[in-house]
CSV table of C-alpha atoms and ligand atoms in Angstrom, one decimal:
chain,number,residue,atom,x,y,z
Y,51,UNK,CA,0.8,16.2,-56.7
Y,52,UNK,CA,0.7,12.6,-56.1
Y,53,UNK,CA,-2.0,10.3,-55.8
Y,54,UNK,CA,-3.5,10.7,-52.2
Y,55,UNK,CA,-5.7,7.6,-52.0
Y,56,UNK,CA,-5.3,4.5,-54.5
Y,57,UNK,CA,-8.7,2.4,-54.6
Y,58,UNK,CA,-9.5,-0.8,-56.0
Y,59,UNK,CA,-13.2,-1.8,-56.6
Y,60,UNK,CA,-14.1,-5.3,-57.6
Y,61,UNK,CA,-16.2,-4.6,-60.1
Y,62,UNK,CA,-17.2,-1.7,-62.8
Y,63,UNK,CA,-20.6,0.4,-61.4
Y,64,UNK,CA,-18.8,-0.2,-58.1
Y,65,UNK,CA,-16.1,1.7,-59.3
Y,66,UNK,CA,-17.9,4.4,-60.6
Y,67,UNK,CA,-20.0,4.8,-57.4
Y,68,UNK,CA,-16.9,5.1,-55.3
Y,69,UNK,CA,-15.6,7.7,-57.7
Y,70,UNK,CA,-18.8,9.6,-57.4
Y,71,UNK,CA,-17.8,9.9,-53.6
Y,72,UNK,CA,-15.2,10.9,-54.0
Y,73,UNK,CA,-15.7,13.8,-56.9
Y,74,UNK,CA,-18.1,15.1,-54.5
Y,75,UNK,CA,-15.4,17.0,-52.6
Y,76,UNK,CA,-14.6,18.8,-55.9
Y,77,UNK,CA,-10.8,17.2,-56.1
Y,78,UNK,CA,-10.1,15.4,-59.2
Y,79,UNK,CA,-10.7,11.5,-59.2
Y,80,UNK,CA,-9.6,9.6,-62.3
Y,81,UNK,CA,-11.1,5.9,-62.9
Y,82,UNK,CA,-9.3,3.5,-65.0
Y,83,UNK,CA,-10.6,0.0,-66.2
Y,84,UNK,CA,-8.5,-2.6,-64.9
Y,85,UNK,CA,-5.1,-2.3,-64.3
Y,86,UNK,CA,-3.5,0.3,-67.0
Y,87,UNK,CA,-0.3,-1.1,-69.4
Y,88,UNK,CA,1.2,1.9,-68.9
Y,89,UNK,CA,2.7,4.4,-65.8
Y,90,UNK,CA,1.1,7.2,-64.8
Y,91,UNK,CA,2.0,10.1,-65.8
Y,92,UNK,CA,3.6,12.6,-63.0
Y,93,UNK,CA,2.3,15.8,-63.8
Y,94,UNK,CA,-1.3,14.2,-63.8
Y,95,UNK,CA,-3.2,16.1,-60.5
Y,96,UNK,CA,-5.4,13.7,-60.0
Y,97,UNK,CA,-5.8,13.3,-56.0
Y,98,UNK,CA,-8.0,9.7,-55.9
Y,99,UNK,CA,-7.2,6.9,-58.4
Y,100,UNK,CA,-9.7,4.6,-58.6
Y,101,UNK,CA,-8.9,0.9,-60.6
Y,102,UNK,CA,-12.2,-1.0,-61.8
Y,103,UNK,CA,-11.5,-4.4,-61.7
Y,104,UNK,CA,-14.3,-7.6,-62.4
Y,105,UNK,CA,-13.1,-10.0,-59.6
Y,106,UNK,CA,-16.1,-10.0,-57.3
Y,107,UNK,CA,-17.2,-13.8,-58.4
Y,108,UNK,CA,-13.6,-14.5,-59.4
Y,109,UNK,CA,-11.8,-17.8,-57.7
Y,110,UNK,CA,-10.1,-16.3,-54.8
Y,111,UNK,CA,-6.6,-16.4,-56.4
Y,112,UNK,CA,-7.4,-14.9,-59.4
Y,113,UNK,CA,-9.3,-12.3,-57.4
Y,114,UNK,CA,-6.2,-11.7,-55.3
Y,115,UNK,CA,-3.7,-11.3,-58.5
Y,116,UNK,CA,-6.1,-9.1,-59.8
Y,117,UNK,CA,-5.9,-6.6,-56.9
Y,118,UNK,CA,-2.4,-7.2,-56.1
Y,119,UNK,CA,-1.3,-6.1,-59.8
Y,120,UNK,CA,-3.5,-3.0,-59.2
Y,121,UNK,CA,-1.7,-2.4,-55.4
Y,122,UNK,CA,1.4,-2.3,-57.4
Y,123,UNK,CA,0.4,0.2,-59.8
Y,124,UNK,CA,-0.9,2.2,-57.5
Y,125,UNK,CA,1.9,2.1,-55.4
Y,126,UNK,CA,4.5,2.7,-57.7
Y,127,UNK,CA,2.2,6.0,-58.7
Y,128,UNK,CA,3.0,6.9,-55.2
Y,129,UNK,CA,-0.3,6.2,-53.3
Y,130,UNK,CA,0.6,5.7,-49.9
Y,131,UNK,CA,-2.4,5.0,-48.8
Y,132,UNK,CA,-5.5,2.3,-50.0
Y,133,UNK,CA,-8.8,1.6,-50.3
Y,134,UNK,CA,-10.7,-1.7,-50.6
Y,135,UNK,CA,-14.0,-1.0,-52.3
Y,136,UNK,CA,-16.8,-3.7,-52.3
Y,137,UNK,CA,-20.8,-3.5,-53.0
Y,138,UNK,CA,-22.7,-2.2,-50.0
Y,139,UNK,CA,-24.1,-5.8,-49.6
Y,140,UNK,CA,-21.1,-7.0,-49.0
Y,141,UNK,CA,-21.5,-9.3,-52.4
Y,142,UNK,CA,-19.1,-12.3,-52.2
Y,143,UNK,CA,-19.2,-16.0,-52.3
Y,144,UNK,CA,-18.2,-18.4,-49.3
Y,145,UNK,CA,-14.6,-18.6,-49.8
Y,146,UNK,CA,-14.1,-14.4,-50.7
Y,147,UNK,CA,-13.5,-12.1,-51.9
Y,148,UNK,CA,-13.5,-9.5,-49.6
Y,149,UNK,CA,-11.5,-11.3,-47.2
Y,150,UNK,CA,-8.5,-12.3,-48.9
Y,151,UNK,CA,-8.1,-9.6,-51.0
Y,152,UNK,CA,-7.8,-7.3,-47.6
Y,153,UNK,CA,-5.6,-9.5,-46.2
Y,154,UNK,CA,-3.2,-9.7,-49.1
Y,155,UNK,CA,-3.3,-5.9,-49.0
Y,156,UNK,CA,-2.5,-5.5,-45.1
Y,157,UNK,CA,0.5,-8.0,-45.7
Y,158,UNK,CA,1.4,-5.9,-49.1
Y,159,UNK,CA,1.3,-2.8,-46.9
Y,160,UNK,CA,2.5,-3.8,-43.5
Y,161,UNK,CA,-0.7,-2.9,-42.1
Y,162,UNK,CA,-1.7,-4.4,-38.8
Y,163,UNK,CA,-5.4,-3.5,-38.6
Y,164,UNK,CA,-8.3,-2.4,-40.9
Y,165,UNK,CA,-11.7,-2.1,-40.5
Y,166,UNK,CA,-15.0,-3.2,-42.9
Y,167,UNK,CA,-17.6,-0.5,-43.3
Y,168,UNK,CA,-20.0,-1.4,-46.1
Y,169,UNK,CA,-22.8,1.3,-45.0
Y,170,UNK,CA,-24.5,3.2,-47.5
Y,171,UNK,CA,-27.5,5.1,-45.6
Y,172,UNK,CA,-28.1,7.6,-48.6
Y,173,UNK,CA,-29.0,4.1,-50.2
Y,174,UNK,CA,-30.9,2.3,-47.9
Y,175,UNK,CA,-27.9,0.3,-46.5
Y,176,UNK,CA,-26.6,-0.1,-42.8
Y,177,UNK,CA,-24.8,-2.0,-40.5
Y,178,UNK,CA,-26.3,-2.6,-36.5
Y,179,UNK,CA,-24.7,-5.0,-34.3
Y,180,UNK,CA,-22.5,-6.4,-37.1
Y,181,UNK,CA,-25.9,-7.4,-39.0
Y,182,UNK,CA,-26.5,-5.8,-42.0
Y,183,UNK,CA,-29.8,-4.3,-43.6
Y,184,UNK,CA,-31.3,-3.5,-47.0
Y,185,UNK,CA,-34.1,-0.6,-46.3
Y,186,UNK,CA,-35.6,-2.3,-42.9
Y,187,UNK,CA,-34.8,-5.8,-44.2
Y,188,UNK,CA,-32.2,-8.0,-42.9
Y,189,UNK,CA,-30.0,-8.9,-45.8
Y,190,UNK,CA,-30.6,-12.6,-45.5
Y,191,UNK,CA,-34.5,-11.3,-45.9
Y,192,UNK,CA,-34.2,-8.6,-48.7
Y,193,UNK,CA,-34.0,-9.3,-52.5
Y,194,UNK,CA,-30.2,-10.3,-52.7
Y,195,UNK,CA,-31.1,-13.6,-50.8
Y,196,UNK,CA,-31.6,-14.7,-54.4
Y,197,UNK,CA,-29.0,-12.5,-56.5
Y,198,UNK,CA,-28.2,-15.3,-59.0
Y,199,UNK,CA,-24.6,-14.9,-58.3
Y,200,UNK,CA,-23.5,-13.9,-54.9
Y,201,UNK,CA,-26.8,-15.2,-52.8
Y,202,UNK,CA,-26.6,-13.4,-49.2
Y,203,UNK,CA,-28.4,-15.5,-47.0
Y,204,UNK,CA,-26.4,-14.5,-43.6
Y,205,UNK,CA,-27.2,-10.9,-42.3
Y,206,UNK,CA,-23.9,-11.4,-40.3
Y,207,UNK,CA,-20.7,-9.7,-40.9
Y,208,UNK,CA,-18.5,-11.7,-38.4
Y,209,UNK,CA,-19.6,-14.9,-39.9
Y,210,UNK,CA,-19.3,-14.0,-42.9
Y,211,UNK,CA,-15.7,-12.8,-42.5
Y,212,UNK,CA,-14.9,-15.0,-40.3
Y,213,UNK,CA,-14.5,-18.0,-42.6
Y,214,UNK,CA,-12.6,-15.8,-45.6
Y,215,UNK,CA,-9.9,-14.5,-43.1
Y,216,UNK,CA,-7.2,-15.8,-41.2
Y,217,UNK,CA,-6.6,-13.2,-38.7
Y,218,UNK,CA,-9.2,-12.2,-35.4
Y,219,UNK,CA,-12.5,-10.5,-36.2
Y,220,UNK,CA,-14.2,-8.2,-33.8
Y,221,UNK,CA,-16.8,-5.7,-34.3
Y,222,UNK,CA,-16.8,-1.7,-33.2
Y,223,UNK,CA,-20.9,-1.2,-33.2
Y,224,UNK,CA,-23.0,1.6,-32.7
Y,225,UNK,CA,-22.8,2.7,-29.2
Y,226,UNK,CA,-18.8,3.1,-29.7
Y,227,UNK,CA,-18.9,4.7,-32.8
Y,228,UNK,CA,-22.3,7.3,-31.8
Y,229,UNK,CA,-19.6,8.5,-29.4
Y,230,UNK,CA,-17.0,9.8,-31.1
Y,231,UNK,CA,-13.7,9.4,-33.1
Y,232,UNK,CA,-12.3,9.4,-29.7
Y,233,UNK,CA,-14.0,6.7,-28.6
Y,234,UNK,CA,-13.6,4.4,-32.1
Y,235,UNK,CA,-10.0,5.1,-31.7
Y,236,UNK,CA,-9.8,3.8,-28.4
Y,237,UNK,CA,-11.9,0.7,-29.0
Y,238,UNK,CA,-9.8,0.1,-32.5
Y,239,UNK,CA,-6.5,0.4,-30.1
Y,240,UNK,CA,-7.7,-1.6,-27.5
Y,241,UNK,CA,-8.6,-4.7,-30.1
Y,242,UNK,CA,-5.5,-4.4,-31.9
Y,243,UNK,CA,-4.1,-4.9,-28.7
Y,244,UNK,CA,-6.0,-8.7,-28.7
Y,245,UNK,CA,-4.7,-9.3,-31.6
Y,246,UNK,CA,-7.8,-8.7,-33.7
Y,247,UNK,CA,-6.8,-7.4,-37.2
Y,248,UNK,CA,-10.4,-7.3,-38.9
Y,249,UNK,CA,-12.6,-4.9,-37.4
Y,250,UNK,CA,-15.9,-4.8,-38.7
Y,251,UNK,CA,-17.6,-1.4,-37.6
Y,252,UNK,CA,-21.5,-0.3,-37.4
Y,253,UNK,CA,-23.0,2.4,-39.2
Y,254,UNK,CA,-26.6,3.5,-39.6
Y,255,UNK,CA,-26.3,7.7,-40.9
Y,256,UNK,CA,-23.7,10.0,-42.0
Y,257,UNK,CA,-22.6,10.9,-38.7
Y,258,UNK,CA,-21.3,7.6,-38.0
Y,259,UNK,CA,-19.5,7.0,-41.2
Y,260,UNK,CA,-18.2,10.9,-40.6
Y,261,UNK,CA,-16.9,9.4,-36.9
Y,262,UNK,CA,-15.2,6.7,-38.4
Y,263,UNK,CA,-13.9,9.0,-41.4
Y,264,UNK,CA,-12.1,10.9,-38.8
Y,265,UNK,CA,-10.7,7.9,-36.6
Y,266,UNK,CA,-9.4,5.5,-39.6
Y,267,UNK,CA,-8.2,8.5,-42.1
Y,268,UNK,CA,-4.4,7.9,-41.3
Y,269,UNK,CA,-5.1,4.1,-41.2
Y,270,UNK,CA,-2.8,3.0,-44.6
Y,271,UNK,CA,-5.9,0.5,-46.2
Y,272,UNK,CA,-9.5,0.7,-45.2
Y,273,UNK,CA,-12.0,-1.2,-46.6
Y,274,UNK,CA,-15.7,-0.9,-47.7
Y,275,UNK,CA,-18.7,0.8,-49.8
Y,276,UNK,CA,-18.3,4.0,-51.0
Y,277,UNK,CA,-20.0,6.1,-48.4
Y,278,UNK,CA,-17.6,5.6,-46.1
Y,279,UNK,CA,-14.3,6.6,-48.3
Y,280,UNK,CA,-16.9,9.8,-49.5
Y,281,UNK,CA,-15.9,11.0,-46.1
Y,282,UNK,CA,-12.5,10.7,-46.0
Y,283,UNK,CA,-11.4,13.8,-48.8
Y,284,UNK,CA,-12.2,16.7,-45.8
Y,285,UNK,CA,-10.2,14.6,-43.5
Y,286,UNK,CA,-7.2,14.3,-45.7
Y,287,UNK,CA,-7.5,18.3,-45.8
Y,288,UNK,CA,-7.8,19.0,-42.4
Y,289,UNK,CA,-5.0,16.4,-41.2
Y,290,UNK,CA,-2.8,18.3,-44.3
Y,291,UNK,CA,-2.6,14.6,-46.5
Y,292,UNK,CA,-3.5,17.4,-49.2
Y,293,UNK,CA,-2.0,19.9,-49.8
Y,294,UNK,CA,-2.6,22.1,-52.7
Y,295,UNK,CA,-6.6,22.1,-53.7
Y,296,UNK,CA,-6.0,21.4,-57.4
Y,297,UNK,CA,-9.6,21.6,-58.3
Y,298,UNK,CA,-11.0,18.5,-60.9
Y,299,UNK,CA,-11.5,20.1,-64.5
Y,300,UNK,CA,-14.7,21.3,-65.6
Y,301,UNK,CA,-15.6,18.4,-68.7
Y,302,UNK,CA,-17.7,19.8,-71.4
Y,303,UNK,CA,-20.5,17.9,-71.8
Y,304,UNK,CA,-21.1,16.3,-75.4
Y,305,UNK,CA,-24.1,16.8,-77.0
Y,306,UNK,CA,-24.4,14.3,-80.0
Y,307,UNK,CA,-27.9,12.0,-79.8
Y,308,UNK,CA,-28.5,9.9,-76.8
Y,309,UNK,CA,-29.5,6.0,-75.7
Y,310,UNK,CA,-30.1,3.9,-72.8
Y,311,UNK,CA,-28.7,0.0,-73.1
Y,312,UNK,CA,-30.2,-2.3,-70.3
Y,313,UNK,CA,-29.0,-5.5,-69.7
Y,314,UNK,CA,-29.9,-5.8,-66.0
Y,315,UNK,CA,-32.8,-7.3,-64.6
Y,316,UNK,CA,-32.9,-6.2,-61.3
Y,317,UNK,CA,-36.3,-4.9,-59.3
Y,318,UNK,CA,-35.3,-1.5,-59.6
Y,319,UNK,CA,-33.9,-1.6,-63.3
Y,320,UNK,CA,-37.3,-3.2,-64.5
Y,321,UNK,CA,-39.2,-0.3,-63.0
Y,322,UNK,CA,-37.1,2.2,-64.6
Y,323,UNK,CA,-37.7,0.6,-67.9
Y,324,UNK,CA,-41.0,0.4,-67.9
Y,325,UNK,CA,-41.3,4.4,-66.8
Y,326,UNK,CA,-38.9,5.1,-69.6
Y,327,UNK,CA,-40.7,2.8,-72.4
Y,328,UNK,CA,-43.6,4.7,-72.0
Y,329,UNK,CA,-41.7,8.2,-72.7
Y,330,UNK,CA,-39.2,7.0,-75.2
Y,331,UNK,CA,-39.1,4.9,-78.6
Y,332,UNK,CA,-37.5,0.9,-77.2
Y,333,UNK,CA,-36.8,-2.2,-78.4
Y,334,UNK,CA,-36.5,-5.4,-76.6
Y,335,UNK,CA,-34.1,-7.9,-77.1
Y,336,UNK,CA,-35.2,-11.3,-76.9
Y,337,UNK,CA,-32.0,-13.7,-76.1
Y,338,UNK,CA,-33.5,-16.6,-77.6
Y,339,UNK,CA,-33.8,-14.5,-80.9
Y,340,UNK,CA,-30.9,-12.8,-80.3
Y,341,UNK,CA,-29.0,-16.2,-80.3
Y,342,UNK,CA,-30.9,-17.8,-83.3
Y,343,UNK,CA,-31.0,-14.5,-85.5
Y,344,UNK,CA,-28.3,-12.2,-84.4
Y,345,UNK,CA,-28.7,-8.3,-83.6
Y,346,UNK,CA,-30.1,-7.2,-87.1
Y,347,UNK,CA,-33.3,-6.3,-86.3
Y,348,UNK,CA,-32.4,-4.1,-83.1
Y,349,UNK,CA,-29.1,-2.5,-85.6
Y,350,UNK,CA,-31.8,-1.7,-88.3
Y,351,UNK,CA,-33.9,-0.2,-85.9
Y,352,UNK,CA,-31.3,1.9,-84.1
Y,353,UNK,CA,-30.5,2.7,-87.4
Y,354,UNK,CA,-34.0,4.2,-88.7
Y,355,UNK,CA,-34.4,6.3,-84.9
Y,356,UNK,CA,-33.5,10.1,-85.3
Y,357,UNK,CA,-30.2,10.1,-83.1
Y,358,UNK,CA,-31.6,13.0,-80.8
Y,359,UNK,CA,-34.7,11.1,-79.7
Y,360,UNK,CA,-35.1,9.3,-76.2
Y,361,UNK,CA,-34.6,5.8,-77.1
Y,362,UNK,CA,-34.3,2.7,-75.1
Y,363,UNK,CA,-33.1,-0.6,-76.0
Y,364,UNK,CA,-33.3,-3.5,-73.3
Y,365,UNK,CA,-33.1,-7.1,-72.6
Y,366,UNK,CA,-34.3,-6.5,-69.0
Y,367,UNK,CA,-36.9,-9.3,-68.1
Y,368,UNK,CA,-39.0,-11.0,-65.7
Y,369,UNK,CA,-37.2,-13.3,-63.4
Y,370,UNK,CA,-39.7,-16.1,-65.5
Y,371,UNK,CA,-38.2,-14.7,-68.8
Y,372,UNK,CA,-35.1,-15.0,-67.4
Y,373,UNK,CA,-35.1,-18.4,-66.3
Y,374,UNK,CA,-36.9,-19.8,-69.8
Y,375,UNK,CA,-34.0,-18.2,-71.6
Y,376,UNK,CA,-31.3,-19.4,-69.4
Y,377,UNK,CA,-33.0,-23.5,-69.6
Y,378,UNK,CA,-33.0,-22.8,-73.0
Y,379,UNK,CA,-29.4,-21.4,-73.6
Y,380,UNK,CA,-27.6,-22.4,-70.4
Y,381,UNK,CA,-27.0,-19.4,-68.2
Y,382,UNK,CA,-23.7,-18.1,-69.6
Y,383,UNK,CA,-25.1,-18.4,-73.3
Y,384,UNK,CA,-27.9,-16.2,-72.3
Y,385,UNK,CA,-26.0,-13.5,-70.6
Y,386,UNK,CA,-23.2,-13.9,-73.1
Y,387,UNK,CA,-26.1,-13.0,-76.4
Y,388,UNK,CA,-27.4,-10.3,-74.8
Y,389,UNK,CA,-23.9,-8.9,-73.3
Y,390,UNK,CA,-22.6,-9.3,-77.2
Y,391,UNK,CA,-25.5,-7.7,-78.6
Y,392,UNK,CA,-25.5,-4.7,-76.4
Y,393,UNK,CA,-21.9,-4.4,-76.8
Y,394,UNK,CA,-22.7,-4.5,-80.7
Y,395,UNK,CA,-25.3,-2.0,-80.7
Y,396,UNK,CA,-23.1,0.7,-78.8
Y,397,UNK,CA,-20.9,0.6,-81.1
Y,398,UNK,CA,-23.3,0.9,-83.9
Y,399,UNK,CA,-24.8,3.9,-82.2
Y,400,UNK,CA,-21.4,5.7,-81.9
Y,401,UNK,CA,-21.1,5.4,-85.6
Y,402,UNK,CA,-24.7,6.8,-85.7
Y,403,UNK,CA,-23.2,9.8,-84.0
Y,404,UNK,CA,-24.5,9.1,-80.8
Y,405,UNK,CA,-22.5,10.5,-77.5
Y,406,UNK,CA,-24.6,9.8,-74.5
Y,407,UNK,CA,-25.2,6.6,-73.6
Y,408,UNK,CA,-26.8,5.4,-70.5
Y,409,UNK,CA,-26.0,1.5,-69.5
Y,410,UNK,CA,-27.8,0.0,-66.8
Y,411,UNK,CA,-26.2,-3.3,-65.2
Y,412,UNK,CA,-23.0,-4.1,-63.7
Y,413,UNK,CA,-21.8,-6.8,-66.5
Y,414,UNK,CA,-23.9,-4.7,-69.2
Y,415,UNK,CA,-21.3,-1.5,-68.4
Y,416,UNK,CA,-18.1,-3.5,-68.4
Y,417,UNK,CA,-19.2,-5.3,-72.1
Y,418,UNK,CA,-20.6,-1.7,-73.6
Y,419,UNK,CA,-17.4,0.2,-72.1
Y,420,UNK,CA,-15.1,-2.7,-73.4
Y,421,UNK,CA,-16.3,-2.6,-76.5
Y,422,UNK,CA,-16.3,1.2,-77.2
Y,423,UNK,CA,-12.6,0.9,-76.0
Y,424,UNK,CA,-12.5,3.0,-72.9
Y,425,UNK,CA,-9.7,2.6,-70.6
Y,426,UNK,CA,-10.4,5.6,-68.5
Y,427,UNK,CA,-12.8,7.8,-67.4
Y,428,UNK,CA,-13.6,11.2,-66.0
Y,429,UNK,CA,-16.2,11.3,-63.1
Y,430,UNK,CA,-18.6,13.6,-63.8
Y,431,UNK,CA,-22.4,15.0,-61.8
Y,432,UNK,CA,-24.2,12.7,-60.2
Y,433,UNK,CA,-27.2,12.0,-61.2
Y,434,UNK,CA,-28.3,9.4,-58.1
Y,435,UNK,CA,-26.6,8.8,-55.1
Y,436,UNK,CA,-23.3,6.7,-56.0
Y,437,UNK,CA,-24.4,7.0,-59.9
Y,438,UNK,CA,-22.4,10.2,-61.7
Y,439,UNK,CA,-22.0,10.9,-65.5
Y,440,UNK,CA,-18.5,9.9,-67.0
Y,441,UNK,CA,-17.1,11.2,-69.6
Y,442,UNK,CA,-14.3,9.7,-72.1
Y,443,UNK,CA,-12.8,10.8,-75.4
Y,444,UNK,CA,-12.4,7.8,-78.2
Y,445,UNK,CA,-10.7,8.6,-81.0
Y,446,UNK,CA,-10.8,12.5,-80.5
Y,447,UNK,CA,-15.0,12.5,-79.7
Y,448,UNK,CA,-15.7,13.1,-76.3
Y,449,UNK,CA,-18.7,10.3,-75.2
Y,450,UNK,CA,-20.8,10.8,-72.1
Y,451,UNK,CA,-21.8,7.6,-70.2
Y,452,UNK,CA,-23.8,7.1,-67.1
Y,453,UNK,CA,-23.1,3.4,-65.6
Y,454,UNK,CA,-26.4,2.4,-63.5
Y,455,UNK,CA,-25.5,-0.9,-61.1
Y,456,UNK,CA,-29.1,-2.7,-60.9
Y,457,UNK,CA,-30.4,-1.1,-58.3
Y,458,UNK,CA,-29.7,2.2,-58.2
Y,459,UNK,CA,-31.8,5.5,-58.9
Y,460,UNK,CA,-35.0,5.8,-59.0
Y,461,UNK,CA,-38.0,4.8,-61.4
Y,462,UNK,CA,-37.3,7.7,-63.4
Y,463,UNK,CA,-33.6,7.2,-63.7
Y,464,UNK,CA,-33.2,7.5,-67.4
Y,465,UNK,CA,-34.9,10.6,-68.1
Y,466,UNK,CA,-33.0,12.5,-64.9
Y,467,UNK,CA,-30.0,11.3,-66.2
Y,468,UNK,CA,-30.9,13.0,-69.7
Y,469,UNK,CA,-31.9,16.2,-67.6
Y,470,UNK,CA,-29.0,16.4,-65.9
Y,471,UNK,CA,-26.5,16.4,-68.3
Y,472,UNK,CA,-28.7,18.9,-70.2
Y,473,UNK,CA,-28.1,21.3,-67.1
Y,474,UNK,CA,-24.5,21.0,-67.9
F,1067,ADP,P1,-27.2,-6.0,-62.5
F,1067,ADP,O1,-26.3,-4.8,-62.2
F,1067,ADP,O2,-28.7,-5.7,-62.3
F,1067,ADP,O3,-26.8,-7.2,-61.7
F,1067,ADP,P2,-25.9,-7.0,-64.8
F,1067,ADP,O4,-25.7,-6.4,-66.1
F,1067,ADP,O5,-24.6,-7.1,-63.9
F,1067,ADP,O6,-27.1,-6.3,-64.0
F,1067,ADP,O7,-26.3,-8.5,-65.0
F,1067,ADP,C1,-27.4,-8.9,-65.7
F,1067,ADP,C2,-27.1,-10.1,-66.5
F,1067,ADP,O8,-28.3,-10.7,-67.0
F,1067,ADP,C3,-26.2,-9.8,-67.7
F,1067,ADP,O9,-25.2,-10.7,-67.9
F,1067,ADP,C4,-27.2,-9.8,-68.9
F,1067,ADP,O10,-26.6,-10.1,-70.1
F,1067,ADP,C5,-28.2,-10.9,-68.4
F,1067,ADP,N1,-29.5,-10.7,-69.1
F,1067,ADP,C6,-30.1,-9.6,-69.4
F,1067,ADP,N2,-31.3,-9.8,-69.9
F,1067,ADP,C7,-31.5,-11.2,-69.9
F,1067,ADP,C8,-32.6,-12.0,-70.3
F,1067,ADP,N3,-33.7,-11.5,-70.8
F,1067,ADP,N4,-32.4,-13.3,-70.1
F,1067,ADP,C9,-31.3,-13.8,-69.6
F,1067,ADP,N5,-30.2,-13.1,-69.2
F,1067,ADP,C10,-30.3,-11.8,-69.3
């Protein structure tokens, strides 16, 4: 069977949390890391393909290429339809990337309307009136007001879209959607009808992204988080977009030694390490160190840890810590040591015999999964909302990893995700 739904995610947890979604209807999703050299291969019965790509902070053109190379794989491996996938904070700069990147797609398909549906309630994130909220925070109020990279300081959809598009931007909000498919159809309709081609549309609970599930599932590109396209699968069943219910392959699980790598420093990240310090051998990294005298230290001691023990090594720091070793580095030198050194010691510990890995950070995943070579993965459980095992073979060992975007799960992340895969 072909592929029923091509996605494209602009960057790697992303990915992985769309992919979780999707596995959760039990039909097999496949998630490949960046654009792949090769075809794909016609007997494969994958249903959803997902492409990682790292274009969220990219200039808009490169951003665009990016996603346009992945359209054309997709469509040449006989996706008909497409899906959009950016972070439920609807993470971009002023110029993009979310718009252009849709808008390139709609011209790429011939579509004449999509809509924007970042929601994520399981997570904490919805969309009222066209504003967007974080918990009960505004965006412009909650902790990505100062996300070093993509600062959200505009709880606004429209204006935020407004300036990356080029087409008319309207909004379908709550009242609509609360009533119905029905009803969202009619008001979609009736504003492609003015014209407008960007539809941002409100969502505060399941039932609404299940609404607009069923309203948008024959629309050929839709775009937002992954709560929305978790809906879709049932609808492609009932509306007969799927027809045999080829069922995703049960993965063994590996069961060489284990470690968690952290690299991120976000709120929720630093609380999960903390928890897991206490309960596991760790090691910091220092980047100042790190950049003066290399990863020794953290290989030796890897090295001298029993590969079966709960061990945590992390770079995670304070926002303070942070900024000291950025004024003292520059800002990419900082990231770049500790992305290196992570990247290092994964490799280390697969030669150590080590086979479940837990990463936590966006940039930390895509360095440690580069440099263990992975170009595709298998979604396995999820452990958190939006965070699910994966599993990949390298060189004939199968590896386990669980890719943790910075604010994801809960304080006690790490040893779940060790539980989990033990229930396996
Ligand atoms: P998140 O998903 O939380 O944004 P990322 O891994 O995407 O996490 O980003 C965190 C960035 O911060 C990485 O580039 C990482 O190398 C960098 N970093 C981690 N620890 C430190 C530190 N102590 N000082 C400076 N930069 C750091």
């Amino acid at each position: 069977m072909g592929i029923v739904l091509g996605c494209i995610a602009d960057d790697f947890t992303g990915a992985t949390d769309l992919a979780a979604l999707l596995a959760r209807s039990g039909l097999p999703v496949s998630l490949r890391i960046g654009v792949p050299s090769e075809e794909r291969n016609n007997s494969d019965p994958t249903t959803f393909e997902v492409i990682a790509l790292k274009s969220r902070t990219a200039p808009v053109r490169e951003a665009v290429e990016q996603a346009r190379q992945a359209f054309s794989w997709l469509k040449e491996a006989g996706a008909t339809r497409f899906f959009w996938k950016y972070c439920s904070t609807f993470d971009s700069t002023a110029d993009g990337n979310i718009g252009p990147v849709a808008e390139m797609l709609m011209s790429e398909i011939g579509a004449e309307q999509t809509i924007y549906c970042p929601a994520f309630p399981e997570n904490g994130r919805s969309v009222f009136m066209g504003h967007l909220f974080v918990g009960e925070q505004l965006l412009s109020e909650s902790p990505m007001k100062d996300h070093p990279l993509t600062p959200m300081r505009d709880p606004s959809l429209l204006r935020l879209l407004e300036p990356q598009v080029q087409g008319k931007v309207a909004l379908a909000s709550r009242p609509v959607v609360s009533k119905g498919p029905e009803a969202l159809k009619a008001r979609l309709r009736s504003l492609a009808e003015g014209d407008v081609r960007h539809v941002i549309v409100d969502a505060v609970d399941n039932d609404d992204l299940r609404s607009i599930a069923a309203a948008t599932a024959d629309m050929p590109l839709l775009t937002g988080g992954s709560a929305v396209a978790g809906q879709l699968p049932r609808f492609y069943i009932e509306q007969g977009f799927i027809s045999s219910l080829a069922t995703a392959p049960a993965v063994t699980a590996p069961r060489g030694g284990q470690l968690v790598l952290s690299g991120s420093c976000s709120a929720m990240t630093r609380r999960q390490v903390a928890y897991y310090a206490q309960r596991s051998a760790s090691f910091r990294l220092d980047p100042i160190a790190l950049a003066s005298e290399g990863v020794g230290a953290a290989r030796t001691w890897l090295q001298r840890q029993s590969p079966d023990a709960p061990k945590l090594i992390f770079a995670t720091a304070e926002p303070a810590e942070v900024r000291q070793a950025q004024e003292k580095l520059g800002l990419e030198r900082a990231s770049q040591v500790v992305e290196q050194a992570l990247a290092e010691l994964a490799r280390e510990a697969l030669r150590l015999g080590i086979r479940r890995f837990v990463a936590a950070g966006g940039e930390t995943s895509g360095a440690i999964t580069q440099a263990l070579g992975i170009m595709r993965l298998v979604i396995g459980p999820e452990i958190a909302p939006g965070v699910p095992w994966t599993f990949a073979d390298i060189e004939g060992e199968r590896v386990a990893l669980a890719l943790k975007s910075g604010n994801f799960g809960k304080e006690s992340f790490f040893e779940e995700a060790f539980e989990r895969l033990e229930a396996e």
